PDB file of C-alpha atoms in Angstrom:
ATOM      1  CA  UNK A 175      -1.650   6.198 -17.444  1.00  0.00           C
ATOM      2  CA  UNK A 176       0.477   4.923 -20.259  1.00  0.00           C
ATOM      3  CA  UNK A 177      -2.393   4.512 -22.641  1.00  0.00           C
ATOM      4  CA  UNK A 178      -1.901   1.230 -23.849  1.00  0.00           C
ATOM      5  CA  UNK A 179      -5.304  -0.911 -25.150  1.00  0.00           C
ATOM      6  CA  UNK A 180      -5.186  -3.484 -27.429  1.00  0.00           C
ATOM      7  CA  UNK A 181      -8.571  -5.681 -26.284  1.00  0.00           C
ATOM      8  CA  UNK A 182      -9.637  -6.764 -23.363  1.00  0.00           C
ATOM      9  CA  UNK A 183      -6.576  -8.349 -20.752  1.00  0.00           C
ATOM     10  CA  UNK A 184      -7.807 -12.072 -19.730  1.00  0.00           C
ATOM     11  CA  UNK A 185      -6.440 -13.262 -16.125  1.00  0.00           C
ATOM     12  CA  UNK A 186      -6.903 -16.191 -14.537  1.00  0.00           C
ATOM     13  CA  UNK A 187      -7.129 -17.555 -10.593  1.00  0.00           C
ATOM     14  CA  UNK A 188      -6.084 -20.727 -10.362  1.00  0.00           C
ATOM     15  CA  UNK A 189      -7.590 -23.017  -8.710  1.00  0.00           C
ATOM     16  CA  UNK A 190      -6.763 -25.620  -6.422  1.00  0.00           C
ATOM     17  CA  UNK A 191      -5.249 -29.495  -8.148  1.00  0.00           C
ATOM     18  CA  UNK A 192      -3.490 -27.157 -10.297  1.00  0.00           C
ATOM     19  CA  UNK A 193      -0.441 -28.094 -11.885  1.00  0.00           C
ATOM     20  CA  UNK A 194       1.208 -24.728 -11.711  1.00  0.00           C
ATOM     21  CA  UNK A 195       4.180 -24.697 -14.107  1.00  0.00           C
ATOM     22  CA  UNK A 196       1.901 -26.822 -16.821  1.00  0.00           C
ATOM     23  CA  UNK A 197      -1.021 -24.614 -16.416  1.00  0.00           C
ATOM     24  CA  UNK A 198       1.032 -21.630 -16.429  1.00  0.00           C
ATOM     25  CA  UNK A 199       2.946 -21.977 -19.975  1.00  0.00           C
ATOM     26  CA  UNK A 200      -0.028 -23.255 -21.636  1.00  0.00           C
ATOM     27  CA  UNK A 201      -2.024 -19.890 -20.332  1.00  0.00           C
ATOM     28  CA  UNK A 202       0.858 -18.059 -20.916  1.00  0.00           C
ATOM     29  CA  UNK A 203       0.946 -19.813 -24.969  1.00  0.00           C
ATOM     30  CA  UNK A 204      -2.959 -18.781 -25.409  1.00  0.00           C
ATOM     31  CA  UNK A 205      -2.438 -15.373 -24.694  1.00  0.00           C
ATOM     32  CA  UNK A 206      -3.643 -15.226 -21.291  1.00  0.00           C
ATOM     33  CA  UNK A 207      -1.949 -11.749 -19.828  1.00  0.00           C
ATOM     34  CA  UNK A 208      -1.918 -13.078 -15.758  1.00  0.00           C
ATOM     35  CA  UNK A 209      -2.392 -14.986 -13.086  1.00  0.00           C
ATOM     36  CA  UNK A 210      -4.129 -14.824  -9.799  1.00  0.00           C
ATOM     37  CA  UNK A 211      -2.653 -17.133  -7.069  1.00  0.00           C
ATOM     38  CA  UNK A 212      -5.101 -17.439  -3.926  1.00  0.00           C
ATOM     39  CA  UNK A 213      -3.358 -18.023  -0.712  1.00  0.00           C
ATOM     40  CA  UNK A 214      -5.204 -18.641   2.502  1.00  0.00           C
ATOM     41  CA  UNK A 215      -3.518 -19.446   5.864  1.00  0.00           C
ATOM     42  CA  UNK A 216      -5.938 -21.564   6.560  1.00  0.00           C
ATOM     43  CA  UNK A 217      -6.715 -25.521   5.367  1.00  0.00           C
ATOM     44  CA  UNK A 218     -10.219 -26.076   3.832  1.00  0.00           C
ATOM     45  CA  UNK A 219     -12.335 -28.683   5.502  1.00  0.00           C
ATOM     46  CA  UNK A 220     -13.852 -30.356   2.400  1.00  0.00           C
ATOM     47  CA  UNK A 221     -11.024 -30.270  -0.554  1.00  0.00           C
ATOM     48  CA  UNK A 222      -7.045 -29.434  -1.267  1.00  0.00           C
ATOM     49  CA  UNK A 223      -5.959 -25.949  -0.188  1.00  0.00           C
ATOM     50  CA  UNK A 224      -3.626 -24.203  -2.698  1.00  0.00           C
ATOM     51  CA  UNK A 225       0.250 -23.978  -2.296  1.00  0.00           C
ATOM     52  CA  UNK A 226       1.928 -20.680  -0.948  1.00  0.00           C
ATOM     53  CA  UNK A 227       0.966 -18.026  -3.410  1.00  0.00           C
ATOM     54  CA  UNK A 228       4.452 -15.951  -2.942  1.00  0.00           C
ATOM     55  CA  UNK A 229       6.495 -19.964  -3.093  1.00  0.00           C
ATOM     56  CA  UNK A 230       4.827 -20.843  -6.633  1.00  0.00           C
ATOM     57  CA  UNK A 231       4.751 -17.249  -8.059  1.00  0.00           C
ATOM     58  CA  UNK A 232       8.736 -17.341  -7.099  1.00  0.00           C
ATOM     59  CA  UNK A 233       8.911 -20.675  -9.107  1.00  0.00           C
ATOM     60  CA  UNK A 234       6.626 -19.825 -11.786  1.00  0.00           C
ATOM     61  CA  UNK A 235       8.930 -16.527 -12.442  1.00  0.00           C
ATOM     62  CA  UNK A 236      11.786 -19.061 -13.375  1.00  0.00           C
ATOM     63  CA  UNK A 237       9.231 -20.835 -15.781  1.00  0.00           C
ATOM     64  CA  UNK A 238       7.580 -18.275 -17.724  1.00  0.00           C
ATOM     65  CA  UNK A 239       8.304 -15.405 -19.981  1.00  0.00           C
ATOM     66  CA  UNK A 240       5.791 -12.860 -20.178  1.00  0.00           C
ATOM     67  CA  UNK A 241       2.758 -13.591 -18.094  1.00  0.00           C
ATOM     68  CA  UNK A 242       1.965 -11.282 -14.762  1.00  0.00           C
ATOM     69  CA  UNK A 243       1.968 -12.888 -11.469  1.00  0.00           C
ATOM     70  CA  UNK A 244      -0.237 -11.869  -8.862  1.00  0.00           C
ATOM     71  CA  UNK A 245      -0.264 -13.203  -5.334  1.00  0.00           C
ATOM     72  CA  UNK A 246      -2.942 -12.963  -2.592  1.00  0.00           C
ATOM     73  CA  UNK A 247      -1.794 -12.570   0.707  1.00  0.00           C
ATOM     74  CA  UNK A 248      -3.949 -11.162   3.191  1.00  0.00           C
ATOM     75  CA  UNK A 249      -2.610  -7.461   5.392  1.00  0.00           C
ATOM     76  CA  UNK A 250      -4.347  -9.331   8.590  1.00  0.00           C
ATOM     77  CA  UNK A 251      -1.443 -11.737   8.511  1.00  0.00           C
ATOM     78  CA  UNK A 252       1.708  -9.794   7.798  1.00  0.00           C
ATOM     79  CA  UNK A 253       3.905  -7.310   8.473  1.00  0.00           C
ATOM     80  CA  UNK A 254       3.730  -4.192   5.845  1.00  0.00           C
ATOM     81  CA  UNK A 255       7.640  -4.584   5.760  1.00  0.00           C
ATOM     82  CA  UNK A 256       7.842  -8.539   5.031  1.00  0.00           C
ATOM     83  CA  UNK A 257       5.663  -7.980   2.397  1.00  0.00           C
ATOM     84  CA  UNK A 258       7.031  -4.946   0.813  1.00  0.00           C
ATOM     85  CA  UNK A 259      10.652  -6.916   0.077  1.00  0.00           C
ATOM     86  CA  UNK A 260       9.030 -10.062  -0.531  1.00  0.00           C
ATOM     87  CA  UNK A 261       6.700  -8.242  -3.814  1.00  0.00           C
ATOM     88  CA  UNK A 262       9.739  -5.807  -4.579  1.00  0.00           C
ATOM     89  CA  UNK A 263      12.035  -9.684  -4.730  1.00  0.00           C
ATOM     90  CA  UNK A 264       9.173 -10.776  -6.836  1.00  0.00           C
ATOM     91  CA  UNK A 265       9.465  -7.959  -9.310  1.00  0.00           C
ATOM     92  CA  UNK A 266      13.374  -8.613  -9.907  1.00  0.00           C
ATOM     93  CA  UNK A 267      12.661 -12.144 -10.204  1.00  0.00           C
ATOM     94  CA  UNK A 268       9.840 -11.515 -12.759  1.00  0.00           C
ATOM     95  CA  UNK A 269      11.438  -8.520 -14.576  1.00  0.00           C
ATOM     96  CA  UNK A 270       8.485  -6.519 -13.591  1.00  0.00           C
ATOM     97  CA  UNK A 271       5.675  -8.745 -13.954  1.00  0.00           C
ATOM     98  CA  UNK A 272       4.391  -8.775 -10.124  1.00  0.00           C
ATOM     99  CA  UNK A 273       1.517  -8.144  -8.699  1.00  0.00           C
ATOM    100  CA  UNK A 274      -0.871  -8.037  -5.112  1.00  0.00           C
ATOM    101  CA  UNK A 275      -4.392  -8.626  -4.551  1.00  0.00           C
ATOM    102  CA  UNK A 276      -5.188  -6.789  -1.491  1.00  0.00           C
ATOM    103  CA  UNK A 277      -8.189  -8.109   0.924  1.00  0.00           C
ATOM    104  CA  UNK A 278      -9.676  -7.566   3.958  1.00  0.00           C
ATOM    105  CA  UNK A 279     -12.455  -9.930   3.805  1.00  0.00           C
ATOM    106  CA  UNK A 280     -12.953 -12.153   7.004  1.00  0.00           C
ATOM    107  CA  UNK A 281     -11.550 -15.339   7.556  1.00  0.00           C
ATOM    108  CA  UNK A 282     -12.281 -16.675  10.788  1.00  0.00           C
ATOM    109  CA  UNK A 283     -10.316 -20.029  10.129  1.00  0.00           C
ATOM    110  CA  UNK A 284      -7.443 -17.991   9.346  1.00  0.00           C
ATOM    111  CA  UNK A 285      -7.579 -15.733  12.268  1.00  0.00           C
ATOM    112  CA  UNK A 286      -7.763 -18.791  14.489  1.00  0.00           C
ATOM    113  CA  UNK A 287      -4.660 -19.658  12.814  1.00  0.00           C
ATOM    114  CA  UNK A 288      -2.635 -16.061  13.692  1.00  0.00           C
ATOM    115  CA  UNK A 289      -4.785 -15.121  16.612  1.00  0.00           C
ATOM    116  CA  UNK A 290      -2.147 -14.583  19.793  1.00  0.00           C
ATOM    117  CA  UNK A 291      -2.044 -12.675  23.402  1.00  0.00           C
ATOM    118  CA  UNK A 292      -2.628  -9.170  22.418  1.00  0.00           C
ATOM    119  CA  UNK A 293      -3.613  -9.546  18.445  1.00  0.00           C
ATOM    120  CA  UNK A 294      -6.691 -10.387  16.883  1.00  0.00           C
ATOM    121  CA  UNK A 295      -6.526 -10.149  12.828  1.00  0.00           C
ATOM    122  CA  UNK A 296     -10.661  -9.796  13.087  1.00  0.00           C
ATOM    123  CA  UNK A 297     -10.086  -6.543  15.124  1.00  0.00           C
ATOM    124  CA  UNK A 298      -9.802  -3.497  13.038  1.00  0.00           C
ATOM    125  CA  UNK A 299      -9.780  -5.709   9.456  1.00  0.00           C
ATOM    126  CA  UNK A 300     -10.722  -2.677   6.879  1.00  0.00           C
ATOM    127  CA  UNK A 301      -8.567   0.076   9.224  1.00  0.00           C
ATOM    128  CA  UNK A 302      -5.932  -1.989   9.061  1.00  0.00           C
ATOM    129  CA  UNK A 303      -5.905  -2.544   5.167  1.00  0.00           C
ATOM    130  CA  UNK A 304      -6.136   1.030   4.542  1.00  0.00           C
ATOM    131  CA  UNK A 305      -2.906   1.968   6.439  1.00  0.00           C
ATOM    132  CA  UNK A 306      -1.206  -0.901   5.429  1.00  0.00           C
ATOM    133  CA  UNK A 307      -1.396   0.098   1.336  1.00  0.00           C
ATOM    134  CA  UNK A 308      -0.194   3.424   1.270  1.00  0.00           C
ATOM    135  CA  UNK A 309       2.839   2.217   3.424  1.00  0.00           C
ATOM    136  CA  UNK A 310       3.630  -0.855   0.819  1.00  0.00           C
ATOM    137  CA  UNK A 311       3.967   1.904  -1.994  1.00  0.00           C
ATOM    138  CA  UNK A 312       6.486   4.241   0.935  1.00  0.00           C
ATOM    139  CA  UNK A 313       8.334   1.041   1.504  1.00  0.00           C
ATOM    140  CA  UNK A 314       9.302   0.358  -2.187  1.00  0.00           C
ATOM    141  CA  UNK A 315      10.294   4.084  -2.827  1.00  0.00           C
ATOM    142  CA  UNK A 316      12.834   4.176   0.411  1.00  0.00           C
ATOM    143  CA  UNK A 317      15.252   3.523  -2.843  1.00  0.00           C
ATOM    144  CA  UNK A 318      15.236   6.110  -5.233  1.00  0.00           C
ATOM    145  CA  UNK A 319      16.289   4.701  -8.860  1.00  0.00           C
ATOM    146  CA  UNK A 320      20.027   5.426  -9.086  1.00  0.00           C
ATOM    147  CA  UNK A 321      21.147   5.611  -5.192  1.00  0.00           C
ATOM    148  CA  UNK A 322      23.366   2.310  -6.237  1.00  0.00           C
ATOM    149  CA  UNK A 323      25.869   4.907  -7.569  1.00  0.00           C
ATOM    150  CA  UNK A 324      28.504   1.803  -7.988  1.00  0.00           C
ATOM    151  CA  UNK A 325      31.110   4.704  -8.012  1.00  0.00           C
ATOM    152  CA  UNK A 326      34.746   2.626  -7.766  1.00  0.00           C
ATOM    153  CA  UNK A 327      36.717   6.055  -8.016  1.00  0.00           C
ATOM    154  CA  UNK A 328      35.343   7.714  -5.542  1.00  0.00           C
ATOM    155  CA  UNK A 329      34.681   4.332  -3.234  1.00  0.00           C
ATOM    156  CA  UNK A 330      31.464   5.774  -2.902  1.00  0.00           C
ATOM    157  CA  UNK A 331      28.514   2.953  -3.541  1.00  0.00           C
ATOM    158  CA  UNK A 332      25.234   4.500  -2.240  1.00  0.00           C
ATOM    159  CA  UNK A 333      24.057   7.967  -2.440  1.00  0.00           C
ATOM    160  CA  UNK A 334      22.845   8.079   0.646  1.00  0.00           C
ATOM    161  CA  UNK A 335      20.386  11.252   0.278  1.00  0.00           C
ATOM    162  CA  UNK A 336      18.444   8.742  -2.304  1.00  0.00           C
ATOM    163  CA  UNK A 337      17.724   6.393   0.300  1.00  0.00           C
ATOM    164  CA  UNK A 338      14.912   7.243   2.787  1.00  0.00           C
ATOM    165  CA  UNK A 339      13.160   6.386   5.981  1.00  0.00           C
ATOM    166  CA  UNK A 340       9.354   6.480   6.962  1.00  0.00           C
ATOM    167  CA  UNK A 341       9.597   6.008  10.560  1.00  0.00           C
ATOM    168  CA  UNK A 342       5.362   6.096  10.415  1.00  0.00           C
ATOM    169  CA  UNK A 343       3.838   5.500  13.624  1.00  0.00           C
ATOM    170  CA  UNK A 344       0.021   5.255  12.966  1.00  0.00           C
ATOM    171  CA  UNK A 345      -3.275   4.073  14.930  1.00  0.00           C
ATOM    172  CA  UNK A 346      -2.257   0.385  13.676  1.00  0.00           C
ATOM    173  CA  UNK A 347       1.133  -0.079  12.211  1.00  0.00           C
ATOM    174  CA  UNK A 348       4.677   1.243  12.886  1.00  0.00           C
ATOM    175  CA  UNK A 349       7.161   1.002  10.185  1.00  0.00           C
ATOM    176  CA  UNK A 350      10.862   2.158   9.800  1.00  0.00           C
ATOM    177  CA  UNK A 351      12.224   1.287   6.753  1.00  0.00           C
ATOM    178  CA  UNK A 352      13.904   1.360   4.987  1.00  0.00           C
ATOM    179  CA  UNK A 353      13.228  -1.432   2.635  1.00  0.00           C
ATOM    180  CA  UNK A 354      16.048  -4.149   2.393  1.00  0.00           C
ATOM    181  CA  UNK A 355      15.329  -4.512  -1.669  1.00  0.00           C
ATOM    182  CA  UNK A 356      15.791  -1.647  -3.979  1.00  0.00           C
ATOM    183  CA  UNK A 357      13.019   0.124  -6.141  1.00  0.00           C
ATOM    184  CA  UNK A 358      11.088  -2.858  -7.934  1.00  0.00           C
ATOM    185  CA  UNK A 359      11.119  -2.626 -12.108  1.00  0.00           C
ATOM    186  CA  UNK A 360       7.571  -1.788 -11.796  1.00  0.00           C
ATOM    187  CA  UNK A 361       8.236   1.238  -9.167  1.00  0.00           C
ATOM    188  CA  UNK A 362       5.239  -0.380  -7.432  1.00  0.00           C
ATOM    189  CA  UNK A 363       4.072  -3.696  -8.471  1.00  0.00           C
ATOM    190  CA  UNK A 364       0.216  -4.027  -9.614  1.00  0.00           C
ATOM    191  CA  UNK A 365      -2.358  -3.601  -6.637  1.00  0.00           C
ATOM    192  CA  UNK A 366      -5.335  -5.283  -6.826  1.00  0.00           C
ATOM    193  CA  UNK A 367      -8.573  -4.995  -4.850  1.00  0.00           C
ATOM    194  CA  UNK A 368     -12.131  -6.335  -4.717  1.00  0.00           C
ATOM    195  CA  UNK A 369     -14.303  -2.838  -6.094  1.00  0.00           C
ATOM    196  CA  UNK A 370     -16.543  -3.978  -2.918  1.00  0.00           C
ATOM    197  CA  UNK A 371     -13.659  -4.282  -0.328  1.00  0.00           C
ATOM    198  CA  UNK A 372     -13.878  -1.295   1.954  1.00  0.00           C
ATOM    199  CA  UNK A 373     -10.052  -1.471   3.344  1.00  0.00           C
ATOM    200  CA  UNK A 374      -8.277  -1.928  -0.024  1.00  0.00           C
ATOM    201  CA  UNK A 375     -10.539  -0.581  -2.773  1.00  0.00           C
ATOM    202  CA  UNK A 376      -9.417   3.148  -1.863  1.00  0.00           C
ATOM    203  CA  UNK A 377      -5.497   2.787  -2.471  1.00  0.00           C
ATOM    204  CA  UNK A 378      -5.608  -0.084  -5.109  1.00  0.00           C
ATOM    205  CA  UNK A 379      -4.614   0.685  -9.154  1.00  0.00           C
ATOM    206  CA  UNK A 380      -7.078  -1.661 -10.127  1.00  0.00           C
ATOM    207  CA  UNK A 381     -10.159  -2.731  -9.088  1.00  0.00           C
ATOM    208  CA  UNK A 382     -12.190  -6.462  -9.389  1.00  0.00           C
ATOM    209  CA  UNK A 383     -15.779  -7.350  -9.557  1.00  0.00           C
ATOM    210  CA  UNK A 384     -18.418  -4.371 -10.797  1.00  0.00           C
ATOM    211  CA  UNK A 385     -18.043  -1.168 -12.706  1.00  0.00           C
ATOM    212  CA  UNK A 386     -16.591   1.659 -10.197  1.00  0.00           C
ATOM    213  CA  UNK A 387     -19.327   4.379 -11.239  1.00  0.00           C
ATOM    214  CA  UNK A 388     -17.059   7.820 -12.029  1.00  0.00           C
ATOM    215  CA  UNK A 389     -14.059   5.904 -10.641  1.00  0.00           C
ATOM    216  CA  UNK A 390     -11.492   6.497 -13.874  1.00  0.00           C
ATOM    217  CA  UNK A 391      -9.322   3.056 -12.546  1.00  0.00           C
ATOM    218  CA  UNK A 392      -8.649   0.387 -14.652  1.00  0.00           C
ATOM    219  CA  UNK A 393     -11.507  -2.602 -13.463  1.00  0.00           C
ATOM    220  CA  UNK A 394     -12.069  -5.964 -14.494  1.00  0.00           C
ATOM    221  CA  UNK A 395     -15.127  -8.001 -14.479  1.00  0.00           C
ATOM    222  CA  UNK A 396     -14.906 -11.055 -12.723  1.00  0.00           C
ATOM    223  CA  UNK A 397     -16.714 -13.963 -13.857  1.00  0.00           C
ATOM    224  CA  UNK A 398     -17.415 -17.767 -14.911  1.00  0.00           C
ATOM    225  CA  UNK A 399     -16.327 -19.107 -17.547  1.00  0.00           C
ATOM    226  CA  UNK A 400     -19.956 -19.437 -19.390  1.00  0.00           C
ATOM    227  CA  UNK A 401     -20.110 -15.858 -18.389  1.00  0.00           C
ATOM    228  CA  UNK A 402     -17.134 -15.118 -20.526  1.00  0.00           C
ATOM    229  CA  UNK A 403     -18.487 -17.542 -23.419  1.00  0.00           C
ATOM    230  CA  UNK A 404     -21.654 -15.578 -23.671  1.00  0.00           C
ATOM    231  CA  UNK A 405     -19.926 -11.775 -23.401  1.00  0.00           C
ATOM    232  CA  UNK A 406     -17.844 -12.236 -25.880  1.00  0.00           C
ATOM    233  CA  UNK A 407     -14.224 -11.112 -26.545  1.00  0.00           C
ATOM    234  CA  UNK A 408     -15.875  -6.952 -27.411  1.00  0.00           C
ATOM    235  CA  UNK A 409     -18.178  -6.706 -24.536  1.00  0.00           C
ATOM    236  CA  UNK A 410     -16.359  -5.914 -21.412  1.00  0.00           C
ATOM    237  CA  UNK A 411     -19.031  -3.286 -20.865  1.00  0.00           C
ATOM    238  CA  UNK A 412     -16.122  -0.624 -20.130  1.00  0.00           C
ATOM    239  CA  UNK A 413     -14.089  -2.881 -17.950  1.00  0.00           C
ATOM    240  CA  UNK A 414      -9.983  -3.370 -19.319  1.00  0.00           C
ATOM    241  CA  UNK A 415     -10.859  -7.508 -19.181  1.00  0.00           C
ATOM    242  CA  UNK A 416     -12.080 -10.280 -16.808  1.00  0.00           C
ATOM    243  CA  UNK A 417     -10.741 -12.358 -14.211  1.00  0.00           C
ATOM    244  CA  UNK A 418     -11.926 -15.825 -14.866  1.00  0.00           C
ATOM    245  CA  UNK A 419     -12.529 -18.305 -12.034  1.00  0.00           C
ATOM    246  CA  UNK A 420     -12.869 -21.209 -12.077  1.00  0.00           C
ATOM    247  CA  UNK A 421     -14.638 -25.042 -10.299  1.00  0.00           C
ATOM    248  CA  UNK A 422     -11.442 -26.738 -10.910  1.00  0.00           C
ATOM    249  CA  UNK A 423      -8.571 -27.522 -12.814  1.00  0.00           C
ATOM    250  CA  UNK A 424     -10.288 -29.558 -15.762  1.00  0.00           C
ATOM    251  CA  UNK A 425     -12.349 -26.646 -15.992  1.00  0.00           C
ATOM    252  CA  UNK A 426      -9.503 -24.463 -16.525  1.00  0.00           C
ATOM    253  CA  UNK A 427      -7.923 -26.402 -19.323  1.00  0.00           C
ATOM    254  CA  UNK A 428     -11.031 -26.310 -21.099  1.00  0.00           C
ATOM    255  CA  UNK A 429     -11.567 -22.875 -21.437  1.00  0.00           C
ATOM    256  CA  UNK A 430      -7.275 -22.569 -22.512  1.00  0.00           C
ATOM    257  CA  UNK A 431      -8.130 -25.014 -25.082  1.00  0.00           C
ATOM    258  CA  UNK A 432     -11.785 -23.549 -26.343  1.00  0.00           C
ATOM    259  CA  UNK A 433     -12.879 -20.815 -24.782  1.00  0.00           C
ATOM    260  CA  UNK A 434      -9.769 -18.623 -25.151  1.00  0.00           C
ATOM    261  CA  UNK A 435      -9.164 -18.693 -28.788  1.00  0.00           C
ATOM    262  CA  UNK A 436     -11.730 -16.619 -29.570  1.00  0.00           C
ATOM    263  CA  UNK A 437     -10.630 -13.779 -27.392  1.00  0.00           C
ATOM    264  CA  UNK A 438      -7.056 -13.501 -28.157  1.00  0.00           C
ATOM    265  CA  UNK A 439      -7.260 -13.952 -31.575  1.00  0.00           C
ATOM    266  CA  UNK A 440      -6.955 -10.569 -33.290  1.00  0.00           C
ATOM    267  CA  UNK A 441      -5.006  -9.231 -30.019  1.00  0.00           C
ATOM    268  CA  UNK A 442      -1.625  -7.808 -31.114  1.00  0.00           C
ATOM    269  CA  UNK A 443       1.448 -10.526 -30.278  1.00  0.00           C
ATOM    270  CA  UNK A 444       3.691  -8.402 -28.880  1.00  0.00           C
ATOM    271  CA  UNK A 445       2.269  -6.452 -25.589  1.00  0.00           C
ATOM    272  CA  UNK A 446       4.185  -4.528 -22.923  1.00  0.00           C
ATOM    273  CA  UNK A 447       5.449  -6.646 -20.961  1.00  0.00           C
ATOM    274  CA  UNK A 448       5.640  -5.052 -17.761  1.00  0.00           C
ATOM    275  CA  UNK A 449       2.142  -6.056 -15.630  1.00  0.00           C
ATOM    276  CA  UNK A 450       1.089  -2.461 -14.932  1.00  0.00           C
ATOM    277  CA  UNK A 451       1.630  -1.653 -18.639  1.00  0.00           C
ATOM    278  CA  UNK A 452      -0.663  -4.392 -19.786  1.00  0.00           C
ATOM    279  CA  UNK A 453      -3.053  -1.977 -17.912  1.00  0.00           C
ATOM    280  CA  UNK A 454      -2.433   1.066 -19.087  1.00  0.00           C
ATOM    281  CA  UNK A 455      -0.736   2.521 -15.844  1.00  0.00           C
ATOM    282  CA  UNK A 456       2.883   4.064 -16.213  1.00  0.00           C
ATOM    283  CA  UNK A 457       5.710   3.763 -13.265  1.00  0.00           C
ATOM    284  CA  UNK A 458       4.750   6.186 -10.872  1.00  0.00           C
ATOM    285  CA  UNK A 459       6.755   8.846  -9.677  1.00  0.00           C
ATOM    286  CA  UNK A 460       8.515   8.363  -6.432  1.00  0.00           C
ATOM    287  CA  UNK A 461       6.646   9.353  -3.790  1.00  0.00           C
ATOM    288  CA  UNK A 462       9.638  10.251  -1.012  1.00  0.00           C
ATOM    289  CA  UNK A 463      12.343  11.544  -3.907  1.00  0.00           C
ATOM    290  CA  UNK A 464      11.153  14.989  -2.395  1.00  0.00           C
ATOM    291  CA  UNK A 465      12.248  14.396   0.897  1.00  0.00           C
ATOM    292  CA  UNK A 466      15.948  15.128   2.196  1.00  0.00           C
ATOM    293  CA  UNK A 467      17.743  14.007   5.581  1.00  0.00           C
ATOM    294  CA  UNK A 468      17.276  10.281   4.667  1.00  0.00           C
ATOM    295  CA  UNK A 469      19.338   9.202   6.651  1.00  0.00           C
ATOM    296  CA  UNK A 470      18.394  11.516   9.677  1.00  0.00           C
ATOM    297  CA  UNK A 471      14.944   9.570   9.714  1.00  0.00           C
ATOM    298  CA  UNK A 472      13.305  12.015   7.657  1.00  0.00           C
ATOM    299  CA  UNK A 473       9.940  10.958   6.766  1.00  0.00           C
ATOM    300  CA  UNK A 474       7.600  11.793   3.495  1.00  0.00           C
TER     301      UNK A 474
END
């Protein structure tokens, strides 16, 4: 844990008929410390589904300073390698401001969708989740910090015992690595989890929705914004903030433009800026700088 508090962290989900980019700098001007972009492989029957989460969190990177970008993308419908790079590419992008939420809630519409001869996301959800996490985190420490070595004298580029494989072979997943992106800013960017979610509460850094009992994680309510309104900026109730949903988008822009005031306020202007800082969590240690034989296929 790093150990930084200074009041409780406000995110937001967006929702759908968003304008991102608009939405995004004027949360990002009221003090609003991330974002939550839902992504669903799936198109609602009764209103607009939201754009790629990973597309617009790429764009919004370009378009934003200091604000944390999370993106929800489900483990039922990728690989544990695709998504690895493509958080560890958000991370460079952002300078460190990147973040997952993790789910293994159903879907059925969405299964439909990526349900093929021999695969059935529905099959195996939470088991699935829970191998998948731990291998995200392997993934983005295949790259130790400082195996780019850049040597020109020595015409030597990579240090090659800094650079690791996981060759894992489990009851759901196989993965080789190593990753094709080096070490994000973050180490590992911000996981997220539902508290209640019983595939990606166990691995996540922080978790969503109740308080966690003895569980000494970093939690955040999640709520309406009335809800908010009536708590008050000092009554998180021991939680580091609140995710705030909301109906729509008029919805949101009332809350940037009344509700919000009154909890960033008295906050401090200048915050860490890298996501898991804003949460108190250091850069972990790397989990495979132990190993040796990298490039024999070692594995952690």
């Amino acid at each position: 844990m790093s150990g930084y508090r200074a009041g409780p962290l406000v995110g937001y989900e967006l929702p759908a008929g968003t304008e991102p980019v608009a939405t995004a700098r004027a949360a990002e001007a009221a003090g609003v410390d991330f974002l939550v972009l839902p992504d669903r492989p799936a198109a609602p029957d009764d209103r607009p589904g939201p754009p790629a989460a990973l597309i617009t969190a790429s764009w919004l990177a370009t378009r934003t300073e200091r604000i944390g970008l999370v993106i929800e993308m489900p483990p039922a419908y990728t690989e544990p390698y695709n998504l690895a790079r493509m958080l560890a590419s958000l991370d460079h992008v952002s300078g460190g401001r990147s973040g997952w939420l993790a789910s293994s809630a159903p879907d059925p519409a969405a299964d439909a969708n990526h349900r093929r001869a021999g695969v059935d996301p529905a099959v195996d959800r939470a088991a699935r989740t829970a191998e998948y996490l731990p291998l995200l985190r392997d993934l983005w420490d295949t790259w130790e910090d400082g195996a780019f070595t850049h040597d020109k004298a020595t015409m030597q580029f990579v240090d090659g015992d800094r650079v690791h494989t996981l060759n894992h072979e489990g009851p759901l997943l196989r993965v080789a690595g190593p990753l094709n992106v080096i070490r994000p800013p973050q180490g590992h960017p911000l996981v997220l989890a539902d508290a209640d979610d019983r595939g990606a509460a166990a691995d996540a850094d922080v978790l969503i929705g109740r308080s966690p009992g003895d569980d000494d994680r970093p939690w955040l309510w999640a709520a309406r914004p009335d809800d908010v309104r009536r708590s008050g900026p000092d009554d998180a109730d021991g939680a580091v903030g609140w995710l705030v949903r909301f109906d729509s988008a008029e919805e949101c822009v009332a809350f940037t433009e009344a509700g919000l005031p009154t909890w960033t306020a008295d906050r401090p202007a200048e915050r860490p800026f890298l996501l898991r800082e804003r949460f108190g969590l250091s850069r972990p240690a790397n989990r495979l700088a132990h190993c040796v034989g990298a490039r024999t296929g070692r594995t952690r």
